[in-house]
Short mmCIF file of C-alpha atoms in Angstrom, two decimals:
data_model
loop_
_atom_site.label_atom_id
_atom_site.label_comp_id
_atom_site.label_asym_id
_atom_site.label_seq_id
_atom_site.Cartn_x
_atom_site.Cartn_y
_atom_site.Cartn_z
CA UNK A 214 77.86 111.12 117.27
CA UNK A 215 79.18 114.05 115.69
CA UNK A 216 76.68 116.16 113.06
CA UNK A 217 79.39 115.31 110.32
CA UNK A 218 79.39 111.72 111.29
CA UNK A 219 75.61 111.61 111.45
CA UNK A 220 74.82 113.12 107.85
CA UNK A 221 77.75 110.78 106.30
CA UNK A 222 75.38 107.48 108.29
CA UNK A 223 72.12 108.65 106.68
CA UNK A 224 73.73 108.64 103.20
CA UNK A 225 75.06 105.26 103.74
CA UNK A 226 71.88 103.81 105.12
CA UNK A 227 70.32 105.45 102.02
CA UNK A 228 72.88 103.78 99.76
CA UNK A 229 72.55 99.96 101.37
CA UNK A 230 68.53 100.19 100.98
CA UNK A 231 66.29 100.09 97.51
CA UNK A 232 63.14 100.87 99.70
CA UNK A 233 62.29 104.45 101.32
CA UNK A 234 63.60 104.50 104.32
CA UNK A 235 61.30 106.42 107.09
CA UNK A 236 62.80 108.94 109.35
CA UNK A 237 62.02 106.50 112.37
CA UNK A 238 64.27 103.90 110.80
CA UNK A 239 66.80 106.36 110.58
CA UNK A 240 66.62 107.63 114.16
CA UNK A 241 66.44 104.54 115.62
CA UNK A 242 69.71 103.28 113.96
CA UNK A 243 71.37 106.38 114.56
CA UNK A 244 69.90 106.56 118.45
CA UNK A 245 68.91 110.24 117.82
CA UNK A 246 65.32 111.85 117.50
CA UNK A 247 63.02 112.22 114.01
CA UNK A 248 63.34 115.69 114.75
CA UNK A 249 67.02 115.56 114.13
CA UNK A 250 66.77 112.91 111.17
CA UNK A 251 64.21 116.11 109.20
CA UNK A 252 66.71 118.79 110.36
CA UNK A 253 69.88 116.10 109.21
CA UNK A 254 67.98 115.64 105.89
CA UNK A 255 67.15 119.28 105.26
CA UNK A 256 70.60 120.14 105.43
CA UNK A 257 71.67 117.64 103.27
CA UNK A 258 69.07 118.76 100.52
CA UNK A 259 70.66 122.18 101.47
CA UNK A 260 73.39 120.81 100.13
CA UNK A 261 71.98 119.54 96.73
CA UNK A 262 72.42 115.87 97.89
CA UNK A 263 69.42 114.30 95.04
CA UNK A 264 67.18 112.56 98.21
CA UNK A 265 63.54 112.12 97.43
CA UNK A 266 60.95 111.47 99.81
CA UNK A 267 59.36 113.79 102.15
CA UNK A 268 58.63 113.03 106.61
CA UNK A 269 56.07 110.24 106.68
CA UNK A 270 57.17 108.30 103.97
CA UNK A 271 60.35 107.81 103.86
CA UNK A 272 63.74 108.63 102.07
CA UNK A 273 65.52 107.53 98.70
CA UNK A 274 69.05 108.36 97.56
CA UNK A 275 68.73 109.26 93.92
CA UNK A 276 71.00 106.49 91.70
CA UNK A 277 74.50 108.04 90.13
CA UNK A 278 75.06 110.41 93.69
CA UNK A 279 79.06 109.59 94.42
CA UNK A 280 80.66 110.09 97.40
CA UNK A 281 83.75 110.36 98.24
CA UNK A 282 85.55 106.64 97.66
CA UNK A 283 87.14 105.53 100.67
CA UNK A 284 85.26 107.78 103.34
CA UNK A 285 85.46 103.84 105.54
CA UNK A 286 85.40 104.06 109.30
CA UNK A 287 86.80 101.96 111.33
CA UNK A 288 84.53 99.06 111.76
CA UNK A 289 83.90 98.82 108.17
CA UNK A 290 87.49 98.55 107.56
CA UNK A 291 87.71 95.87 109.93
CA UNK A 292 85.09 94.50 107.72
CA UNK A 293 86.56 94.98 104.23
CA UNK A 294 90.19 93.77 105.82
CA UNK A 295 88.48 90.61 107.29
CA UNK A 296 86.20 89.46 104.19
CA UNK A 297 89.38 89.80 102.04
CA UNK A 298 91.44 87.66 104.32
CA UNK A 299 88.58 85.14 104.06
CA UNK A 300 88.80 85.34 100.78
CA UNK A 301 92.38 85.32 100.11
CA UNK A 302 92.61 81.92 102.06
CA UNK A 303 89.95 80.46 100.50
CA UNK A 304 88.87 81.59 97.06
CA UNK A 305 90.24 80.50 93.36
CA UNK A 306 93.46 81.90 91.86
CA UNK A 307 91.78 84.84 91.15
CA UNK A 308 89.56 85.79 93.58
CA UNK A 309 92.96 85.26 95.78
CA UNK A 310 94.98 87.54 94.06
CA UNK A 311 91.74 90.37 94.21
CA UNK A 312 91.70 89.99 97.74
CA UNK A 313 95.22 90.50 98.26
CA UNK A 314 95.00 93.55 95.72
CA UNK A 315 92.26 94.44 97.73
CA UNK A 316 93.89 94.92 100.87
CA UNK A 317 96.41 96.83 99.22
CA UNK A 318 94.51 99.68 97.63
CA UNK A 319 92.55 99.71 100.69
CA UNK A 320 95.82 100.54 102.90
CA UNK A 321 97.31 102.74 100.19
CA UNK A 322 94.00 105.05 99.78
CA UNK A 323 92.96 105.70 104.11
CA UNK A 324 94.02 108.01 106.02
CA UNK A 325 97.76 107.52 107.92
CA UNK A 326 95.72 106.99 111.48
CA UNK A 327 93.59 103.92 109.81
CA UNK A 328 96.28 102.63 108.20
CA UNK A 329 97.40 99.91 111.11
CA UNK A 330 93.69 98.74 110.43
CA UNK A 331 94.38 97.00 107.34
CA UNK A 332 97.91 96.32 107.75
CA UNK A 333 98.14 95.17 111.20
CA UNK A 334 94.52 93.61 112.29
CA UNK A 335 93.12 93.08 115.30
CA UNK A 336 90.74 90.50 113.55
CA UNK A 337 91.82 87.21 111.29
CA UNK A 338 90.92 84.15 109.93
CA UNK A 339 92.69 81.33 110.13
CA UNK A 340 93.99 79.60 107.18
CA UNK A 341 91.90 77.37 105.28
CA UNK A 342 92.52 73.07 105.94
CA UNK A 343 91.58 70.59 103.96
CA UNK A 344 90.90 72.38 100.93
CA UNK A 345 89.31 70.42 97.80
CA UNK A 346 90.85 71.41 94.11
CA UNK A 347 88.37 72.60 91.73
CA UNK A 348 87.82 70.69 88.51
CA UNK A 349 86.18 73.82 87.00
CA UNK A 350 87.69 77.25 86.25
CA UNK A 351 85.75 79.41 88.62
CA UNK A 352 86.92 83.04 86.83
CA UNK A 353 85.32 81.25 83.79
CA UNK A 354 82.35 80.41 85.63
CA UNK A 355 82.01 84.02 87.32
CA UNK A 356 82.32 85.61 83.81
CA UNK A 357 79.56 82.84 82.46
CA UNK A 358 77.27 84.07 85.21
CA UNK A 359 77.34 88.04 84.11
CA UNK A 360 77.30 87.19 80.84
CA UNK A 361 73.82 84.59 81.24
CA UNK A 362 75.21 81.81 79.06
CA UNK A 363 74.91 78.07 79.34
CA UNK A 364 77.70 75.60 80.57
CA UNK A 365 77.68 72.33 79.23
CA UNK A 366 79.07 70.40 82.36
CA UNK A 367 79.73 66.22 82.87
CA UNK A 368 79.19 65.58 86.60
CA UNK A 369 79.88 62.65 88.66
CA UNK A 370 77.75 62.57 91.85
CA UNK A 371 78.40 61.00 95.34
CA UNK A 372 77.78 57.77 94.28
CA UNK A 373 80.19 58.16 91.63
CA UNK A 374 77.34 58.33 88.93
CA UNK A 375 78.26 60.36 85.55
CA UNK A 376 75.78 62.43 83.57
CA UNK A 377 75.94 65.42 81.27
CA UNK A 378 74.19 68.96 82.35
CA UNK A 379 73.38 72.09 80.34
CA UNK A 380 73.09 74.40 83.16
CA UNK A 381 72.71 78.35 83.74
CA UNK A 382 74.44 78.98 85.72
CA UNK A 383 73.17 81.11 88.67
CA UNK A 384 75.72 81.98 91.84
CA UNK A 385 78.97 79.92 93.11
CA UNK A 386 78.90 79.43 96.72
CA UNK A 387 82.19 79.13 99.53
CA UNK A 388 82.08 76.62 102.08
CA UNK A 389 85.23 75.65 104.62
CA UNK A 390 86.64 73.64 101.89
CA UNK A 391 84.38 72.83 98.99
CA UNK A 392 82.71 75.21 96.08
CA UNK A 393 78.97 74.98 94.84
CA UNK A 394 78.07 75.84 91.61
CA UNK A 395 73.99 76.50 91.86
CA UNK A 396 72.33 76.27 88.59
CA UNK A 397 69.22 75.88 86.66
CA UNK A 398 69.59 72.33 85.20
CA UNK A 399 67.91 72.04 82.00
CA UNK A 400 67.94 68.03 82.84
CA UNK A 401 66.37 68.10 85.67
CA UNK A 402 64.07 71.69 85.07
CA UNK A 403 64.68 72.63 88.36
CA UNK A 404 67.87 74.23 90.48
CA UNK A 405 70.41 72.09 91.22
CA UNK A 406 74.08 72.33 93.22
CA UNK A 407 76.71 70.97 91.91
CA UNK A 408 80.20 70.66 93.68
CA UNK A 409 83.06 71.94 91.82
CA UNK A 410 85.61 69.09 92.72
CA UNK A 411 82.99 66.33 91.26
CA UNK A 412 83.07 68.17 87.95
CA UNK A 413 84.64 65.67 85.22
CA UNK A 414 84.42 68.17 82.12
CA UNK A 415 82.49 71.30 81.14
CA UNK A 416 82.38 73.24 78.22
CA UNK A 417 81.59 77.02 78.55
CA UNK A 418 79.04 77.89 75.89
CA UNK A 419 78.23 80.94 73.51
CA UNK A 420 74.71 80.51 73.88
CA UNK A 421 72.50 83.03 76.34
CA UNK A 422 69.39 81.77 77.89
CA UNK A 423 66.25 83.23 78.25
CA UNK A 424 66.37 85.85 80.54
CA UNK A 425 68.31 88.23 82.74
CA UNK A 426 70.87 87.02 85.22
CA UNK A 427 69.45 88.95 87.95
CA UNK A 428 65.78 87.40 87.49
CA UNK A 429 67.46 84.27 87.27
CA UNK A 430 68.79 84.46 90.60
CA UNK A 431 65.75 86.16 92.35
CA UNK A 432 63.70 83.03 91.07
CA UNK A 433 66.48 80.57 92.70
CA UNK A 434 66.00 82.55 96.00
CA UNK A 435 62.39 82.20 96.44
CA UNK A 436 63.18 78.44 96.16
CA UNK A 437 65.73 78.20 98.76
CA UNK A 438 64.51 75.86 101.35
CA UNK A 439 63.60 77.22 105.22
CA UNK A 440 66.36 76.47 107.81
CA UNK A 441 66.68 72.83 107.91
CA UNK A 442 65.34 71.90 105.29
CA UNK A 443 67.68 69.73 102.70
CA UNK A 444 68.51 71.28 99.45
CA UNK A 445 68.07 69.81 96.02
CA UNK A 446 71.62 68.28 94.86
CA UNK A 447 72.37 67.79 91.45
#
């Protein structure tokens, strides 16, 4: 790997992690020595890149640094290009029409010699079958979710039982075919998933609950169930 290469791979492995990362980690991911990793950092610092952290403990990337946008290689174009395809065959309206918008920018803003990466693939997914409409607005229920308000929804289950909900709302999951709304419901005081198609009505409320989004969804994923294990339906 070239030196230029290698200091634009610790930055990234800085950005994708919250925790110090230890010059071991780094070495091992980019198959060189620790030696190079201190010498790699050093000249970054050189450089007046904001890392903190010092050989032993690990590295940070001080919040706010930018790089350059766009600096993708290959592989993570690939990457980009693919998860928007997914997306464009299988999210709502919106999400669709971001994808495709997606792909776009991407193949307007790389370099001419990566541009037959985005628009001619070697990777694909195929388009989506059997696809179930959504009874709910999903951009509605996306925006609901930043915000942390409630959604009054009336659900009919499997068995074709009705019953009103006032959920928070917490992530919307993609499957094959099928959406799942997972949400705290204040019926039931507990998480529940709710498929989108087996929504009768909902009503998107002004009214915030109790706390932040984010520690809303970090207490739904210490819930989720081991591998196997059933999860809690609505």
């Amino acid at each position: 790997m070239r030196r230029a290469d290698r200091l634009f791979q610790i930055l990234q492995i800085l950005r994708r992690q919250r925790a110090p990362v230890t010059a071991a980690a780094l070495a091992e991911e980019l198959e060189t020595s620790k030696r190079t990793v201190y010498r790699d950092v050093a000249d970054l610092l050189a450089q007046r890149v904001p890392i903190r952290g010092e050989a032993g403990t690990g590295y940070v990337l001080e919040r706010g640094f930018d790089m350059p946008p766009l600096m993708l290689t290959p592989d993570e174009i690939e990457v980009a290009v693919l998860g928007a395809q997914w997306v464009a065959h299988r999210g709502d309206a919106a999400l669709r029409r971001a994808a495709q918008d997606l792909i776009a920018k991407i193949a307007a803003t790389v370099p001419e010699r990566l541009r037959p990466l985005v628009l001619d693939p070697v990777t694909g997914t195929p388009p989506a079958l059997d696809q179930v409409p959504d009874a709910l607005d999903l951009a509605e229920v996306r925006a609901s979710i930043r915000a942390g308000t409630k959604i009054s929804l009336r659900y009919r289950d499997e068995a074709g039982r009705e019953s009103e909900r006032v959920v928070w709302p917490v992530v919307v999951g993609y499957r094959e075919s099928t959406r799942l709304l997972v949400a705290w419901c204040e019926l039931r005081q507990d998480f529940r998933s709710f498929r989108t198609d087996r929504v009768v009505g909902a009503t998107f409320l002004p009214e915030r609950y109790g706390e932040k989004p984010s520690a809303l969804r970090a207490r739904w994923r210490a819930t989720l169930p081991a591998r196997g294990e059933p999860r809690k339906r609505a």
